[in-house]
Amino acid sequence: MDTIRIEHHPSAEHLAELGVTEWPIWEKEVSAFPWQYAGEETCYFLEGRVIVTPEGGEPLEMGRGDLVTFADGLACHWQVLEPVRKHYHIA
């Protein structure tokens, strides 16, 4: 099972089906920090660029226009390269 799934530039129809515009918004300045997910999180990047490195895994770059799902319990390290603004939903 993938711990991080990235869909680059999903269609407007797909985003509408998910109800992305109704999700809360999270913002973060350029920074670096460890994180562990409590619940599966799906997010859609409105702005920014980050590198997320799963514990024991390879770094993945993501940012504006990406729909990303992080697995429940995932431990990782975030490096925010450009300020982030994203919609998010935790299941």
PDB file of C-alpha atoms in Angstrom, residues 4-52:
ATOM      1  CA  ILE A   4       1.555   8.838  -0.230  1.00  0.00           C
ATOM      2  CA  ARG A   5      -0.487   8.989  -3.442  1.00  0.00           C
ATOM      3  CA  ILE A   6      -0.105  12.006  -5.739  1.00  0.00           C
ATOM      4  CA  GLU A   7      -2.485  12.892  -8.556  1.00  0.00           C
ATOM      5  CA  HIS A   8      -0.980  15.714 -10.621  1.00  0.00           C
ATOM      6  CA  HIS A   9      -3.515  18.252 -11.910  1.00  0.00           C
ATOM      7  CA  PRO A  10      -6.784  16.351 -11.337  1.00  0.00           C
ATOM      8  CA  SER A  11      -9.778  17.457 -13.394  1.00  0.00           C
ATOM      9  CA  ALA A  12     -12.149  20.134 -12.121  1.00  0.00           C
ATOM     10  CA  GLU A  13     -14.886  17.486 -12.257  1.00  0.00           C
ATOM     11  CA  HIS A  14     -12.945  15.155  -9.949  1.00  0.00           C
ATOM     12  CA  LEU A  15     -12.258  17.978  -7.477  1.00  0.00           C
ATOM     13  CA  ALA A  16     -15.971  18.906  -7.526  1.00  0.00           C
ATOM     14  CA  GLU A  17     -16.977  15.261  -6.884  1.00  0.00           C
ATOM     15  CA  LEU A  18     -14.721  15.256  -3.797  1.00  0.00           C
ATOM     16  CA  GLY A  19     -16.110  18.607  -2.595  1.00  0.00           C
ATOM     17  CA  VAL A  20     -12.611  20.058  -2.274  1.00  0.00           C
ATOM     18  CA  THR A  21     -13.738  23.697  -2.137  1.00  0.00           C
ATOM     19  CA  GLU A  22     -15.757  22.899   1.015  1.00  0.00           C
ATOM     20  CA  TRP A  23     -12.697  21.549   2.875  1.00  0.00           C
ATOM     21  CA  PRO A  24     -10.830  23.768   5.387  1.00  0.00           C
ATOM     22  CA  ILE A  25      -7.643  25.551   4.320  1.00  0.00           C
ATOM     23  CA  TRP A  26      -4.218  25.076   5.931  1.00  0.00           C
ATOM     24  CA  GLU A  27      -1.326  27.487   5.378  1.00  0.00           C
ATOM     25  CA  LYS A  28       2.354  27.168   6.285  1.00  0.00           C
ATOM     26  CA  GLU A  29       5.393  29.366   5.778  1.00  0.00           C
ATOM     27  CA  VAL A  30       8.770  28.095   4.537  1.00  0.00           C
ATOM     28  CA  SER A  31       9.895  25.661   7.243  1.00  0.00           C
ATOM     29  CA  ALA A  32      10.825  22.057   8.044  1.00  0.00           C
ATOM     30  CA  PHE A  33       9.175  19.778  10.611  1.00  0.00           C
ATOM     31  CA  PRO A  34       8.356  16.146  11.443  1.00  0.00           C
ATOM     32  CA  TRP A  35       4.731  15.013  11.156  1.00  0.00           C
ATOM     33  CA  GLN A  36       2.630  11.931  11.847  1.00  0.00           C
ATOM     34  CA  TYR A  37      -0.856  11.543  10.403  1.00  0.00           C
ATOM     35  CA  ALA A  38      -3.750  10.553  12.673  1.00  0.00           C
ATOM     36  CA  GLY A  39      -6.255   9.529  10.028  1.00  0.00           C
ATOM     37  CA  GLU A  40      -6.014   9.418   6.250  1.00  0.00           C
ATOM     38  CA  GLU A  41      -5.619  12.955   4.894  1.00  0.00           C
ATOM     39  CA  THR A  42      -6.397  14.070   1.375  1.00  0.00           C
ATOM     40  CA  CYS A  43      -5.333  17.557   0.358  1.00  0.00           C
ATOM     41  CA  TYR A  44      -5.317  19.773  -2.711  1.00  0.00           C
ATOM     42  CA  PHE A  45      -2.460  22.263  -3.040  1.00  0.00           C
ATOM     43  CA  LEU A  46      -3.609  25.742  -4.084  1.00  0.00           C
ATOM     44  CA  GLU A  47      -0.134  27.271  -3.669  1.00  0.00           C
ATOM     45  CA  GLY A  48       3.358  26.278  -2.689  1.00  0.00           C
ATOM     46  CA  ARG A  49       5.870  23.485  -3.079  1.00  0.00           C
ATOM     47  CA  VAL A  50       7.067  20.905  -0.550  1.00  0.00           C
ATOM     48  CA  ILE A  51       9.206  17.807  -0.221  1.00  0.00           C
ATOM     49  CA  VAL A  52       7.722  15.117   2.017  1.00  0.00           C
TER      50      VAL A  52
END
